[in-house]
PDB file of C-alpha atoms in Angstrom:
ATOM      1  CA  MET I1323      -0.631  50.263 -10.484  1.00  0.00           C
ATOM      2  CA  ILE I1324       2.118  47.415 -10.099  1.00  0.00           C
ATOM      3  CA  ARG I1325       2.287  45.059 -13.073  1.00  0.00           C
ATOM      4  CA  PHE I1326       3.968  41.580 -12.594  1.00  0.00           C
ATOM      5  CA  PRO I1327       5.534  39.973 -15.501  1.00  0.00           C
ATOM      6  CA  VAL I1328       3.451  37.412 -17.080  1.00  0.00           C
ATOM      7  CA  LEU I1329       6.132  34.767 -17.059  1.00  0.00           C
ATOM      8  CA  SER I1330       6.779  35.529 -13.366  1.00  0.00           C
ATOM      9  CA  TRP I1331       3.143  35.239 -12.452  1.00  0.00           C
ATOM     10  CA  ARG I1332       2.826  31.861 -14.399  1.00  0.00           C
ATOM     11  CA  ARG I1333       6.046  30.625 -12.438  1.00  0.00           C
ATOM     12  CA  TRP I1334       4.483  31.524  -9.318  1.00  0.00           C
ATOM     13  CA  ARG I1335       1.116  29.826 -10.241  1.00  0.00           C
ATOM     14  CA  LEU I1336       2.944  26.660 -11.327  1.00  0.00           C
ATOM     15  CA  SER I1337       4.709  26.696  -7.852  1.00  0.00           C
ATOM     16  CA  GLU I1338       1.454  27.099  -6.140  1.00  0.00           C
ATOM     17  CA  LEU I1339      -0.285  24.416  -7.685  1.00  0.00           C
ATOM     18  CA  GLN I1340       2.698  21.952  -7.167  1.00  0.00           C
ATOM     19  CA  LYS I1341       2.582  23.010  -3.511  1.00  0.00           C
ATOM     20  CA  GLN I1342      -0.912  22.151  -3.382  1.00  0.00           C
ATOM     21  CA  LYS I1343      -0.592  18.719  -5.162  1.00  0.00           C
ATOM     22  CA  GLU I1344       2.213  17.904  -2.686  1.00  0.00           C
ATOM     23  CA  LEU I1345      -0.030  18.878   0.367  1.00  0.00           C
ATOM     24  CA  ARG I1346      -2.823  16.753  -1.033  1.00  0.00           C
ATOM     25  CA  GLN I1347      -0.520  13.936  -1.475  1.00  0.00           C
ATOM     26  CA  LYS I1348       0.827  14.116   2.199  1.00  0.00           C
ATOM     27  CA  ALA I1349      -2.816  14.386   3.463  1.00  0.00           C
ATOM     28  CA  GLU I1350      -3.891  11.269   1.539  1.00  0.00           C
ATOM     29  CA  PHE I1351      -0.742   9.382   3.036  1.00  0.00           C
ATOM     30  CA  GLU I1352      -1.449  10.365   6.455  1.00  0.00           C
ATOM     31  CA  ALA I1353      -5.020   9.352   6.042  1.00  0.00           C
ATOM     32  CA  LEU I1354      -3.665   5.823   5.467  1.00  0.00           C
ATOM     33  CA  GLN I1355      -1.269   6.099   8.347  1.00  0.00           C
ATOM     34  CA  SER I1356      -4.272   6.750  10.605  1.00  0.00           C
ATOM     35  CA  GLN I1357      -6.038   3.707   9.509  1.00  0.00           C
ATOM     36  CA  ILE I1358      -3.842   1.263  11.685  1.00  0.00           C
ATOM     37  CA  ASN I1359      -6.206  -1.433  12.324  1.00  0.00           C
ATOM     38  CA  PRO I1360      -6.918  -2.116  15.961  1.00  0.00           C
ATOM     39  CA  HIS I1361      -8.187  -5.389  15.271  1.00  0.00           C
ATOM     40  CA  PHE I1362      -4.765  -6.356  13.577  1.00  0.00           C
ATOM     41  CA  LEU I1363      -2.941  -5.071  16.662  1.00  0.00           C
ATOM     42  CA  PHE I1364      -5.108  -6.914  19.050  1.00  0.00           C
ATOM     43  CA  ASN I1365      -4.888 -10.116  17.043  1.00  0.00           C
ATOM     44  CA  SER I1366      -1.142 -10.011  16.721  1.00  0.00           C
ATOM     45  CA  LEU I1367      -0.675  -9.385  20.651  1.00  0.00           C
ATOM     46  CA  SER I1368      -3.196 -12.180  21.346  1.00  0.00           C
ATOM     47  CA  ILE I1369      -0.993 -14.690  19.166  1.00  0.00           C
ATOM     48  CA  ILE I1370       2.258 -13.268  20.803  1.00  0.00           C
ATOM     49  CA  THR I1371       0.561 -13.867  24.288  1.00  0.00           C
ATOM     50  CA  ALA I1372      -0.594 -17.476  23.498  1.00  0.00           C
ATOM     51  CA  LEU I1373       3.118 -18.211  22.338  1.00  0.00           C
ATOM     52  CA  CYS I1374       4.854 -16.916  25.211  1.00  0.00           C
ATOM     53  CA  ARG I1375       4.683 -20.049  27.442  1.00  0.00           C
ATOM     54  CA  GLU I1376       5.192 -22.976  24.841  1.00  0.00           C
ATOM     55  CA  ARG I1377       7.348 -21.084  22.083  1.00  0.00           C
ATOM     56  CA  PRO I1378       8.887 -17.948  23.724  1.00  0.00           C
ATOM     57  CA  GLU I1379      11.571 -17.681  20.850  1.00  0.00           C
ATOM     58  CA  ASP I1380       8.616 -17.400  18.353  1.00  0.00           C
ATOM     59  CA  ALA I1381       6.798 -14.844  20.623  1.00  0.00           C
ATOM     60  CA  ARG I1382      10.093 -12.774  20.977  1.00  0.00           C
ATOM     61  CA  GLU I1383      10.501 -12.743  17.158  1.00  0.00           C
ATOM     62  CA  LEU I1384       6.971 -11.675  16.658  1.00  0.00           C
ATOM     63  CA  LEU I1385       7.312  -8.850  18.971  1.00  0.00           C
ATOM     64  CA  VAL I1386      10.255  -7.731  17.054  1.00  0.00           C
ATOM     65  CA  VAL I1387       8.280  -8.088  13.860  1.00  0.00           C
ATOM     66  CA  LEU I1388       5.294  -6.149  15.289  1.00  0.00           C
ATOM     67  CA  GLY I1389       7.601  -3.205  16.429  1.00  0.00           C
ATOM     68  CA  ASP I1390       9.272  -3.086  12.958  1.00  0.00           C
ATOM     69  CA  TYR I1391       5.642  -2.961  11.467  1.00  0.00           C
ATOM     70  CA  PHE I1392       4.422  -0.170  13.399  1.00  0.00           C
ATOM     71  CA  ARG I1393       7.601   1.885  13.108  1.00  0.00           C
ATOM     72  CA  ASN I1394       7.497   1.690   9.338  1.00  0.00           C
ATOM     73  CA  THR I1395       3.666   2.398   9.430  1.00  0.00           C
ATOM     74  CA  LEU I1396       4.368   5.669  11.585  1.00  0.00           C
ATOM     75  CA  GLN I1397       7.452   6.753   9.752  1.00  0.00           C
ATOM     76  CA  THR I1398       6.869  10.103   7.741  1.00  0.00           C
ATOM     77  CA  LYS I1399      10.626  11.067   6.799  1.00  0.00           C
ATOM     78  CA  SER I1400      10.298  10.161   3.269  1.00  0.00           C
ATOM     79  CA  TYR I1401       7.197  10.189   0.887  1.00  0.00           C
ATOM     80  CA  MET I1402       9.063   8.060  -1.811  1.00  0.00           C
ATOM     81  CA  ILE I1403      11.039   5.129  -0.792  1.00  0.00           C
ATOM     82  CA  ASP I1404      12.776   2.058  -2.434  1.00  0.00           C
ATOM     83  CA  ILE I1405      10.578  -0.775  -3.468  1.00  0.00           C
ATOM     84  CA  GLN I1406      12.717  -3.118  -1.467  1.00  0.00           C
ATOM     85  CA  GLU I1407      12.179  -0.994   1.736  1.00  0.00           C
ATOM     86  CA  GLU I1408       8.394  -1.089   0.991  1.00  0.00           C
ATOM     87  CA  LEU I1409       8.557  -4.702   0.601  1.00  0.00           C
ATOM     88  CA  ASN I1410      10.280  -5.155   3.939  1.00  0.00           C
ATOM     89  CA  HIS I1411       7.123  -3.464   5.511  1.00  0.00           C
ATOM     90  CA  VAL I1412       4.968  -5.985   3.617  1.00  0.00           C
ATOM     91  CA  ARG I1413       6.884  -8.957   4.653  1.00  0.00           C
ATOM     92  CA  ALA I1414       6.509  -7.735   8.361  1.00  0.00           C
ATOM     93  CA  TYR I1415       2.744  -7.560   7.827  1.00  0.00           C
ATOM     94  CA  LEU I1416       2.637 -10.968   6.367  1.00  0.00           C
ATOM     95  CA  ARG I1417       4.811 -12.567   8.933  1.00  0.00           C
ATOM     96  CA  LEU I1418       2.273 -11.628  11.559  1.00  0.00           C
ATOM     97  CA  GLU I1419      -0.630 -12.899   9.497  1.00  0.00           C
ATOM     98  CA  LYS I1420       0.982 -16.181   8.951  1.00  0.00           C
ATOM     99  CA  ALA I1421       1.354 -16.504  12.617  1.00  0.00           C
ATOM    100  CA  ARG I1422      -2.180 -15.978  12.896  1.00  0.00           C
ATOM    101  CA  PHE I1423      -3.526 -18.145  10.203  1.00  0.00           C
ATOM    102  CA  GLU I1424      -0.709 -20.658   9.957  1.00  0.00           C
ATOM    103  CA  GLU I1425      -1.265 -23.180   7.215  1.00  0.00           C
ATOM    104  CA  ARG I1426      -4.344 -21.776   6.152  1.00  0.00           C
ATOM    105  CA  LEU I1427      -2.384 -18.929   4.324  1.00  0.00           C
ATOM    106  CA  SER I1428       0.298 -19.371   1.806  1.00  0.00           C
ATOM    107  CA  VAL I1429       2.383 -16.466   0.339  1.00  0.00           C
ATOM    108  CA  GLU I1430       4.623 -15.889  -2.472  1.00  0.00           C
ATOM    109  CA  ILE I1431       6.836 -12.927  -3.291  1.00  0.00           C
ATOM    110  CA  ASP I1432       8.406 -12.780  -6.618  1.00  0.00           C
ATOM    111  CA  VAL I1433      10.743  -9.709  -6.832  1.00  0.00           C
ATOM    112  CA  PRO I1434      14.291  -9.479  -8.110  1.00  0.00           C
ATOM    113  CA  GLU I1435      16.649  -8.365  -5.286  1.00  0.00           C
ATOM    114  CA  GLU I1436      18.452  -6.210  -7.749  1.00  0.00           C
ATOM    115  CA  LEU I1437      15.301  -4.363  -8.899  1.00  0.00           C
ATOM    116  CA  HIS I1438      15.185  -0.873  -7.250  1.00  0.00           C
ATOM    117  CA  ILE I1439      12.811   1.885  -8.052  1.00  0.00           C
ATOM    118  CA  GLU I1440      11.094   4.498  -5.954  1.00  0.00           C
ATOM    119  CA  VAL I1441       7.522   4.202  -4.998  1.00  0.00           C
ATOM    120  CA  PRO I1442       5.180   6.054  -2.818  1.00  0.00           C
ATOM    121  CA  GLN I1443       5.478   4.809   0.797  1.00  0.00           C
ATOM    122  CA  PHE I1444       2.710   2.751   2.079  1.00  0.00           C
ATOM    123  CA  ILE I1445       1.341   1.933  -1.242  1.00  0.00           C
ATOM    124  CA  LEU I1446       1.653  -1.679  -1.400  1.00  0.00           C
ATOM    125  CA  GLN I1447       0.728  -2.935   2.143  1.00  0.00           C
ATOM    126  CA  PRO I1448      -3.060  -2.043   1.687  1.00  0.00           C
ATOM    127  CA  LEU I1449      -3.369  -3.852  -1.249  1.00  0.00           C
ATOM    128  CA  VAL I1450      -1.754  -6.998   0.380  1.00  0.00           C
ATOM    129  CA  GLU I1451      -3.875  -6.434   3.559  1.00  0.00           C
ATOM    130  CA  ASN I1452      -7.119  -6.337   1.111  1.00  0.00           C
ATOM    131  CA  ALA I1453      -6.043  -9.647  -0.538  1.00  0.00           C
ATOM    132  CA  VAL I1454      -5.470 -11.399   2.857  1.00  0.00           C
ATOM    133  CA  LYS I1455      -8.607 -10.125   4.556  1.00  0.00           C
ATOM    134  CA  HIS I1456     -11.136  -9.827   1.781  1.00  0.00           C
ATOM    135  CA  GLY I1457      -9.666 -12.469  -0.727  1.00  0.00           C
ATOM    136  CA  ALA I1458      -7.525 -15.249   0.625  1.00  0.00           C
ATOM    137  CA  MET I1459      -9.100 -15.899   3.946  1.00  0.00           C
ATOM    138  CA  LYS I1460     -12.490 -16.362   2.308  1.00  0.00           C
ATOM    139  CA  ARG I1461     -11.170 -19.613   1.482  1.00  0.00           C
ATOM    140  CA  GLU I1462     -10.372 -22.568   3.694  1.00  0.00           C
ATOM    141  CA  ARG I1463      -6.957 -22.186   2.387  1.00  0.00           C
ATOM    142  CA  GLY I1464      -5.859 -18.900   0.856  1.00  0.00           C
ATOM    143  CA  SER I1465      -2.962 -17.702  -1.074  1.00  0.00           C
ATOM    144  CA  VAL I1466      -1.300 -14.345  -2.005  1.00  0.00           C
ATOM    145  CA  HIS I1467       1.200 -13.704  -4.680  1.00  0.00           C
ATOM    146  CA  ILE I1468       3.117 -10.457  -4.976  1.00  0.00           C
ATOM    147  CA  SER I1469       5.033  -9.957  -8.155  1.00  0.00           C
ATOM    148  CA  VAL I1470       7.175  -7.024  -9.316  1.00  0.00           C
ATOM    149  CA  SER I1471       8.603  -7.034 -12.775  1.00  0.00           C
ATOM    150  CA  ALA I1472      10.459  -4.667 -15.105  1.00  0.00           C
ATOM    151  CA  ILE I1473       8.548  -4.138 -18.387  1.00  0.00           C
ATOM    152  CA  GLU I1474       9.028  -1.857 -21.318  1.00  0.00           C
ATOM    153  CA  ARG I1475       6.972   0.873 -20.005  1.00  0.00           C
ATOM    154  CA  GLY I1476       8.347   0.731 -16.379  1.00  0.00           C
ATOM    155  CA  VAL I1477       7.690  -1.467 -13.279  1.00  0.00           C
ATOM    156  CA  ARG I1478       4.635  -3.483 -13.030  1.00  0.00           C
ATOM    157  CA  VAL I1479       3.426  -4.455  -9.577  1.00  0.00           C
ATOM    158  CA  VAL I1480       0.753  -7.227  -9.033  1.00  0.00           C
ATOM    159  CA  VAL I1481      -1.110  -8.433  -5.914  1.00  0.00           C
ATOM    160  CA  GLU I1482      -3.175 -11.634  -6.613  1.00  0.00           C
ATOM    161  CA  ASP I1483      -5.329 -13.706  -4.315  1.00  0.00           C
ATOM    162  CA  ASN I1484      -7.391 -16.822  -4.681  1.00  0.00           C
ATOM    163  CA  GLY I1485     -10.508 -15.521  -3.016  1.00  0.00           C
ATOM    164  CA  LYS I1486     -13.982 -15.562  -4.270  1.00  0.00           C
ATOM    165  CA  GLY I1487     -13.702 -12.166  -6.140  1.00  0.00           C
ATOM    166  CA  MET I1488     -14.232  -8.397  -5.583  1.00  0.00           C
ATOM    167  CA  PRO I1489     -17.967  -7.389  -5.588  1.00  0.00           C
ATOM    168  CA  GLY I1490     -18.760  -5.304  -8.794  1.00  0.00           C
ATOM    169  CA  GLU I1491     -20.287  -2.468  -6.802  1.00  0.00           C
ATOM    170  CA  VAL I1492     -16.867  -1.973  -5.148  1.00  0.00           C
ATOM    171  CA  MET I1493     -14.977  -2.183  -8.563  1.00  0.00           C
ATOM    172  CA  GLY I1494     -17.375   0.337  -9.846  1.00  0.00           C
ATOM    173  CA  ALA I1495     -17.272   2.734  -6.956  1.00  0.00           C
ATOM    174  CA  LEU I1496     -13.449   2.689  -7.098  1.00  0.00           C
ATOM    175  CA  ALA I1497     -13.454   3.279 -10.817  1.00  0.00           C
ATOM    176  CA  GLU I1498     -15.870   6.403 -10.274  1.00  0.00           C
ATOM    177  CA  ASP I1499     -13.897   7.568  -6.906  1.00  0.00           C
ATOM    178  CA  LYS I1500     -17.238   7.081  -5.026  1.00  0.00           C
ATOM    179  CA  MET I1501     -15.816   4.712  -2.490  1.00  0.00           C
ATOM    180  CA  PRO I1502     -17.322   5.116   1.057  1.00  0.00           C
ATOM    181  CA  HIS I1503     -14.967   7.303   3.364  1.00  0.00           C
ATOM    182  CA  GLU I1504     -14.559   4.555   5.575  1.00  0.00           C
ATOM    183  CA  LYS I1505     -13.269   2.248   3.118  1.00  0.00           C
ATOM    184  CA  VAL I1506     -10.095   4.215   2.462  1.00  0.00           C
ATOM    185  CA  GLY I1507      -7.576   1.340   1.659  1.00  0.00           C
ATOM    186  CA  LEU I1508      -7.934   0.743  -1.997  1.00  0.00           C
ATOM    187  CA  ALA I1509      -9.634   4.261  -2.765  1.00  0.00           C
ATOM    188  CA  ASN I1510      -6.733   5.976  -1.261  1.00  0.00           C
ATOM    189  CA  VAL I1511      -3.899   4.060  -2.950  1.00  0.00           C
ATOM    190  CA  HIS I1512      -5.938   4.547  -6.212  1.00  0.00           C
ATOM    191  CA  LYS I1513      -5.885   8.283  -5.784  1.00  0.00           C
ATOM    192  CA  ARG I1514      -2.375   8.600  -4.573  1.00  0.00           C
ATOM    193  CA  LEU I1515      -1.225   6.713  -7.802  1.00  0.00           C
ATOM    194  CA  LYS I1516      -3.343   8.889 -10.170  1.00  0.00           C
ATOM    195  CA  SER I1517      -2.199  12.048  -8.254  1.00  0.00           C
ATOM    196  CA  ILE I1518       1.502  11.077  -8.726  1.00  0.00           C
ATOM    197  CA  TYR I1519       1.629   9.384 -12.142  1.00  0.00           C
ATOM    198  CA  GLY I1520      -1.341  10.827 -13.906  1.00  0.00           C
ATOM    199  CA  ALA I1521      -4.943   9.892 -14.532  1.00  0.00           C
ATOM    200  CA  ALA I1522      -3.742   6.405 -16.321  1.00  0.00           C
ATOM    201  CA  GLY I1523      -1.694   5.656 -13.213  1.00  0.00           C
ATOM    202  CA  GLY I1524      -4.161   4.298 -10.812  1.00  0.00           C
ATOM    203  CA  LEU I1525      -5.159   0.636 -10.050  1.00  0.00           C
ATOM    204  CA  HIS I1526      -6.175  -1.930 -12.607  1.00  0.00           C
ATOM    205  CA  ILE I1527      -8.303  -4.651 -11.164  1.00  0.00           C
ATOM    206  CA  GLN I1528      -9.201  -8.160 -12.804  1.00  0.00           C
ATOM    207  CA  SER I1529     -11.637 -10.258 -10.753  1.00  0.00           C
ATOM    208  CA  SER I1530     -13.659 -13.382 -10.961  1.00  0.00           C
ATOM    209  CA  VAL I1531     -14.971 -16.051  -8.657  1.00  0.00           C
ATOM    210  CA  GLU I1532     -11.617 -17.534  -8.700  1.00  0.00           C
ATOM    211  CA  GLY I1533      -9.678 -14.587  -7.313  1.00  0.00           C
ATOM    212  CA  THR I1534      -8.513 -11.218  -7.936  1.00  0.00           C
ATOM    213  CA  ALA I1535      -5.581  -9.457  -9.350  1.00  0.00           C
ATOM    214  CA  VAL I1536      -4.755  -5.767  -8.579  1.00  0.00           C
ATOM    215  CA  SER I1537      -2.005  -4.125 -10.319  1.00  0.00           C
ATOM    216  CA  PHE I1538      -0.311  -0.740 -11.155  1.00  0.00           C
ATOM    217  CA  LEU I1539       2.471   0.614 -13.177  1.00  0.00           C
ATOM    218  CA  ILE I1540       5.400   2.647 -11.983  1.00  0.00           C
ATOM    219  CA  PRO I1541       6.439   4.386 -15.279  1.00  0.00           C
ATOM    220  CA  LYS I1542       9.965   4.999 -16.302  1.00  0.00           C
ATOM    221  CA  GLY I1543       9.453   8.635 -16.405  1.00  0.00           C
ATOM    222  CA  GLY I1544       8.456   8.671 -12.667  1.00  0.00           C
ATOM    223  CA  ARG I1545       6.223  11.389 -11.388  1.00  0.00           C
ATOM    224  CA  HIS I1546       3.736  12.989 -13.593  1.00  0.00           C
ATOM    225  CA  GLY I1547       3.773  16.730 -13.957  1.00  0.00           C
TER     226      GLY I1547
END
């Protein structure tokens, strides 16, 4: 009977667990990528078409932005990227939404240019999309504020909107990991953050009839486990 050293078996087991964790993270990431909203694409193309005759330069610019947006969305070469790169993806999305809603939507991004930290790719855009679609645009004039700041424990990311608040049942379902499968945005981001940074690393939500703030922390120590 062949006996394997206990230490070697433990190392093998830890290696296998790490591989399973990485595969799970990749699956969650790819699930988000597959949720490219066809209505968003349709609306963007409709706006560009309308601009072609009277404002061709604007139409050309938006086509470039739309191409950049979907190229970044479909990119899979890196699971972790610099937060400035992630913000470039968010800016492309917001540029298209601003073209659609014009003066109805105001956006403020408060991020120091010198701040660099690795974050999971495609972790911020779903939060911003949720803030626009289910928050800000529930008002006649909506606003979205994105802030990233260094604090003692790491880097704090906050996405705020002036909508009418997040329903209590949605917040409860998110906290209990019971979100419906078709609502993958917030739930998937929440799960990915916890998988990477530990049980305390998910989304934190404060909401009222005056708006919603969704935040998360990138700890100084980086990945958990």
